[in-house]
């Protein structure tokens, strides 16, 4: 791959990114797809590229392979050299990547909320535990509790059970009435209804409690048991793993770095998925968490629009409107309860990287002050975990970013300085 510049560059190889790159390539232009993993598919289709078992993953993997899209694997975009040129780093070095138009499909991550014991070994994100099992971690006969909120909990529990885990409980913090309203939204979505029924059938025999949330993890060197609160009653379950997550948080760092406008916690786009910055488009979870179908549709629209295939893009607008309605129902049903703000105790860690406890943060007035006085958000994750937590706990805004948006080697940062043209006065 000797090319240094492409007509279209897509960042993120999940469903939205695969759809965007494939759709753009139909125009006959040069397209590059960048992903920081060795395999495409993102979290939702992790491990599906080599031997797809999910119909949609199989379809888009086949379409991508038969297209002219070039794929750059194991590269993470960490900075912008100048408008039209981004910098990406891999284990082997750094590359400058030029583009005429850029499509951001950077996905989302799990939201973690602090409660006593949540930093003990074997307490993991729901998607994180699933990813480890997909990578080969043994789970057979291990006792697992899946807790938190969001549609991710059920498929994760089904996956773990299918691979031999003893799923002791699924604890969903949303109320039963909220989930019933969400179920009504599925009536107009036959495909999603069928998917939901398949997941529930795979979980027959697994207790599923609504209005139920974790309040404490007990253990010494690792998790031993979890205490849950369900409708005013506390109870304790012994387990080997806790898979816990409170819905998803869009990955906005690159969009913020490039100057894209953020509204209500997501990237603002027009009907063609174009951001506030010329020649930059965005699709999938960064524009709002709405499921894999919406991500694929938005990716297609972005790919078509970025390559002036306007007619093809417009034909997808009704389908996107339908899935936007579903996304709104999803957001309402799995809204995190304000009661979860009471879980953290004074000594409960909020920032794991810098060992910053809740009581120290409670003395600060905003995110900037917290960073200055406690170093919250200054560690390796750069606020990706504690930022979402403090936004929920204290209402702090963390929508600012400085390069590099990911950790980068010193030689890559030095190479950037060398690459920048000299400014003469």
Coordinates of C-alpha atoms in Angstrom, one line a residue, residues 83-343:
X83 CA -6.9 19.8 7.3
X84 CA -7.0 16.9 4.9
X85 CA -4.2 14.9 6.5
X86 CA -4.6 12.7 9.6
X87 CA -1.9 10.8 11.5
X88 CA -2.3 7.1 12.4
X89 CA 0.0 4.9 14.4
X90 CA 0.5 1.1 14.5
X91 CA 2.9 -1.1 16.4
X92 CA 5.4 -0.6 13.5
X93 CA 5.2 3.1 13.1
X94 CA 3.3 6.2 12.0
X95 CA 1.6 7.1 8.7
X96 CA 0.3 10.3 7.2
X97 CA -3.0 9.7 5.5
X98 CA -4.4 12.3 3.1
X99 CA -8.1 12.5 2.1
X100 CA -10.5 14.5 0.1
X101 CA -13.4 13.5 2.3
X102 CA -13.4 11.8 5.6
X103 CA -16.1 9.6 7.2
X104 CA -15.9 9.0 11.0
X105 CA -17.4 5.7 12.2
X106 CA -15.7 5.5 15.5
X107 CA -18.4 3.6 17.4
X108 CA -19.1 3.7 21.1
X109 CA -17.8 2.3 24.4
X110 CA -19.5 1.0 27.5
X111 CA -20.4 3.4 30.3
X112 CA -19.1 2.4 33.7
X113 CA -20.5 3.9 36.9
X114 CA -18.6 3.6 40.2
X115 CA -19.9 1.6 43.1
X116 CA -18.0 -0.1 46.0
X117 CA -15.8 -2.9 44.7
X118 CA -16.2 -2.2 41.0
X119 CA -12.4 -2.0 40.5
X120 CA -11.8 -5.6 41.8
X121 CA -10.4 -8.1 39.3
X122 CA -13.1 -10.1 37.4
X123 CA -15.5 -7.1 37.4
X124 CA -15.7 -6.3 33.7
X125 CA -17.7 -4.5 31.1
X126 CA -20.4 -6.7 29.5
X127 CA -18.9 -6.2 26.1
X128 CA -15.4 -6.5 27.5
X129 CA -16.0 -10.0 29.0
X130 CA -17.7 -11.1 25.7
X131 CA -14.6 -9.9 23.8
X132 CA -12.3 -11.8 26.0
X133 CA -14.3 -15.0 25.6
X134 CA -14.3 -14.5 21.8
X135 CA -10.5 -14.2 22.1
X136 CA -10.3 -17.6 23.8
X137 CA -10.7 -16.9 27.5
X138 CA -12.3 -20.0 29.1
X139 CA -15.7 -19.3 30.6
X140 CA -17.2 -22.8 30.8
X141 CA -18.8 -23.5 34.2
X142 CA -17.9 -20.0 35.5
X143 CA -20.6 -18.3 37.5
X144 CA -21.5 -15.0 35.8
X145 CA -23.8 -12.2 36.8
X146 CA -24.7 -9.7 34.0
X147 CA -25.9 -6.3 35.4
X148 CA -26.4 -2.7 34.4
X149 CA -28.7 -1.5 31.7
X150 CA -29.1 -1.5 27.9
X151 CA -29.8 -3.9 25.1
X152 CA -26.2 -5.2 25.2
X153 CA -26.9 -7.2 28.4
X154 CA -29.1 -9.8 26.9
X155 CA -27.0 -10.8 23.8
X156 CA -23.9 -10.9 26.0
X157 CA -25.6 -13.2 28.5
X158 CA -26.8 -15.4 25.7
X159 CA -23.3 -15.6 24.2
X160 CA -21.8 -16.5 27.5
X161 CA -24.4 -19.1 28.2
X162 CA -23.8 -20.6 24.8
X163 CA -20.1 -21.0 25.6
X164 CA -20.8 -22.8 28.8
X165 CA -21.0 -20.1 31.4
X166 CA -23.5 -20.5 34.3
X167 CA -25.3 -17.2 34.0
X168 CA -26.8 -16.8 37.5
X169 CA -28.7 -13.6 36.9
X170 CA -29.4 -10.7 34.5
X171 CA -30.0 -7.6 36.5
X172 CA -31.5 -4.7 34.5
X173 CA -31.8 -1.4 36.2
X174 CA -34.7 -0.2 34.0
X175 CA -38.2 -0.7 35.3
X176 CA -40.6 -3.3 34.0
X177 CA -42.9 -0.6 32.7
X178 CA -40.1 1.0 30.7
X179 CA -39.2 -2.3 29.1
X180 CA -42.9 -2.9 28.2
X181 CA -43.0 0.4 26.4
X182 CA -39.9 -0.5 24.6
X183 CA -41.4 -3.8 23.6
X184 CA -44.3 -1.9 22.0
X185 CA -41.8 -0.2 19.8
X186 CA -40.6 -3.5 18.6
X187 CA -44.0 -4.4 17.3
X188 CA -43.4 -2.1 14.3
X189 CA -40.0 -3.7 13.8
X190 CA -40.6 -7.3 12.9
X191 CA -36.9 -8.1 12.3
X192 CA -35.9 -6.7 15.7
X193 CA -38.8 -8.5 17.3
X194 CA -37.6 -11.8 15.9
X195 CA -34.1 -11.1 17.1
X196 CA -35.3 -10.3 20.6
X197 CA -37.4 -13.5 20.8
X198 CA -34.4 -15.6 19.7
X199 CA -32.3 -14.1 22.5
X200 CA -35.0 -14.6 25.1
X201 CA -35.4 -18.2 24.0
X202 CA -31.7 -18.8 24.3
X203 CA -31.9 -17.5 27.9
X204 CA -34.7 -19.8 29.1
X205 CA -33.9 -20.7 32.7
X206 CA -31.8 -17.6 33.4
X207 CA -33.4 -15.3 36.0
X208 CA -34.1 -11.8 34.6
X209 CA -34.9 -9.0 37.0
X210 CA -36.0 -5.5 36.2
X211 CA -35.5 -2.6 38.6
X212 CA -32.4 -4.4 39.8
X213 CA -28.9 -2.9 40.2
X214 CA -25.6 -3.8 41.7
X215 CA -24.7 -1.9 44.8
X216 CA -21.5 -3.5 46.1
X217 CA -18.9 -6.1 45.0
X218 CA -17.3 -8.1 47.8
X219 CA -13.9 -9.8 47.6
X220 CA -10.3 -9.5 48.5
X221 CA -7.9 -10.2 45.7
X222 CA -10.8 -10.7 43.3
X223 CA -14.6 -10.7 43.0
X224 CA -16.2 -13.2 45.3
X225 CA -19.9 -12.0 45.4
X226 CA -22.1 -9.2 44.4
X227 CA -24.8 -7.4 46.4
X228 CA -27.8 -6.2 44.4
X229 CA -30.8 -4.1 45.2
X230 CA -34.1 -5.1 43.7
X231 CA -37.3 -3.2 44.6
X232 CA -36.0 -2.2 48.0
X233 CA -34.6 -5.6 48.9
X234 CA -30.9 -6.4 49.1
X235 CA -29.5 -9.9 48.3
X236 CA -26.1 -11.4 47.6
X237 CA -25.0 -13.8 44.9
X238 CA -21.6 -15.6 44.8
X239 CA -20.0 -15.5 41.3
X240 CA -16.8 -15.6 39.4
X241 CA -17.4 -12.8 37.0
X242 CA -19.6 -9.7 36.9
X243 CA -20.3 -8.3 33.4
X244 CA -21.5 -4.8 34.1
X245 CA -22.2 -1.8 31.9
X246 CA -24.7 1.1 31.8
X247 CA -25.5 1.5 28.1
X248 CA -23.1 3.1 25.7
X249 CA -21.2 6.3 25.3
X250 CA -20.3 7.6 21.7
X251 CA -16.6 7.9 20.9
X252 CA -16.4 11.6 20.1
X253 CA -12.7 12.3 20.6
X254 CA -11.7 12.4 17.0
X255 CA -14.7 14.4 15.9
X256 CA -14.0 17.0 18.6
X257 CA -10.3 17.2 17.6
X258 CA -11.4 17.9 14.0
X259 CA -13.7 20.6 15.1
X260 CA -17.1 18.9 14.5
X261 CA -20.1 20.4 16.3
X262 CA -21.4 18.3 19.2
X263 CA -25.1 18.6 20.3
X264 CA -26.6 16.8 23.2
X265 CA -23.6 14.5 23.5
X266 CA -23.5 13.4 19.9
X267 CA -22.0 14.6 16.6
X268 CA -24.4 16.9 14.8
X269 CA -25.0 15.9 11.2
X270 CA -27.4 16.9 8.4
X271 CA -29.7 14.5 6.5
X272 CA -26.7 13.4 4.4
X273 CA -24.6 12.6 7.5
X274 CA -22.3 15.6 6.9
X275 CA -20.9 17.3 10.0
X276 CA -20.4 21.0 10.6
X277 CA -16.9 20.7 9.1
X278 CA -16.7 20.7 5.3
X279 CA -15.8 17.3 3.7
X280 CA -16.2 15.4 7.0
X281 CA -19.1 13.0 7.5
X282 CA -20.1 10.8 10.5
X283 CA -22.2 7.7 10.9
X284 CA -23.1 5.1 13.5
X285 CA -23.0 5.5 17.3
X286 CA -21.1 8.9 17.4
X287 CA -24.3 10.5 15.9
X288 CA -26.5 8.6 18.5
X289 CA -26.7 5.0 19.7
X290 CA -29.4 3.2 17.8
X291 CA -28.3 -0.3 17.0
X292 CA -26.5 -2.1 14.2
X293 CA -29.3 -1.6 11.6
X294 CA -29.2 2.2 12.0
X295 CA -25.4 2.2 11.9
X296 CA -25.4 0.3 8.6
X297 CA -28.0 2.7 7.1
X298 CA -26.1 5.8 8.2
X299 CA -22.9 4.3 6.9
X300 CA -24.4 3.8 3.5
X301 CA -25.8 7.3 3.4
X302 CA -22.5 8.8 4.4
X303 CA -20.6 6.7 1.8
X304 CA -23.1 7.6 -0.9
X305 CA -23.2 11.3 0.0
X306 CA -19.5 11.7 0.3
X307 CA -19.1 10.4 -3.3
X308 CA -22.0 12.5 -4.7
X309 CA -24.3 9.5 -5.1
X310 CA -27.2 11.6 -3.8
X311 CA -30.0 9.6 -5.3
X312 CA -28.9 6.4 -3.6
X313 CA -28.5 8.2 -0.3
X314 CA -32.0 9.7 -0.4
X315 CA -33.6 6.4 -1.0
X316 CA -32.4 5.3 2.4
X317 CA -33.8 8.2 4.3
X318 CA -37.2 6.6 5.1
X319 CA -35.4 3.5 6.6
X320 CA -33.2 5.8 8.7
X321 CA -36.2 7.7 9.9
X322 CA -37.8 4.4 11.0
X323 CA -34.7 3.3 12.9
X324 CA -34.3 6.8 14.5
X325 CA -37.7 6.2 16.0
X326 CA -36.5 2.9 17.4
X327 CA -33.3 4.6 18.7
X328 CA -35.4 7.2 20.6
X329 CA -37.4 4.3 22.2
X330 CA -34.1 2.6 23.1
X331 CA -32.7 5.7 24.8
X332 CA -35.9 6.3 26.8
X333 CA -36.2 2.7 27.9
X334 CA -32.6 2.4 29.1
X335 CA -32.1 5.9 30.5
X336 CA -29.8 5.6 33.6
X337 CA -31.8 6.2 36.8
X338 CA -30.7 9.2 38.9
X339 CA -30.8 6.8 41.9
X340 CA -27.5 5.3 40.6
X341 CA -25.8 8.5 41.7
X342 CA -26.1 7.3 45.2
X343 CA -24.1 4.1 44.7

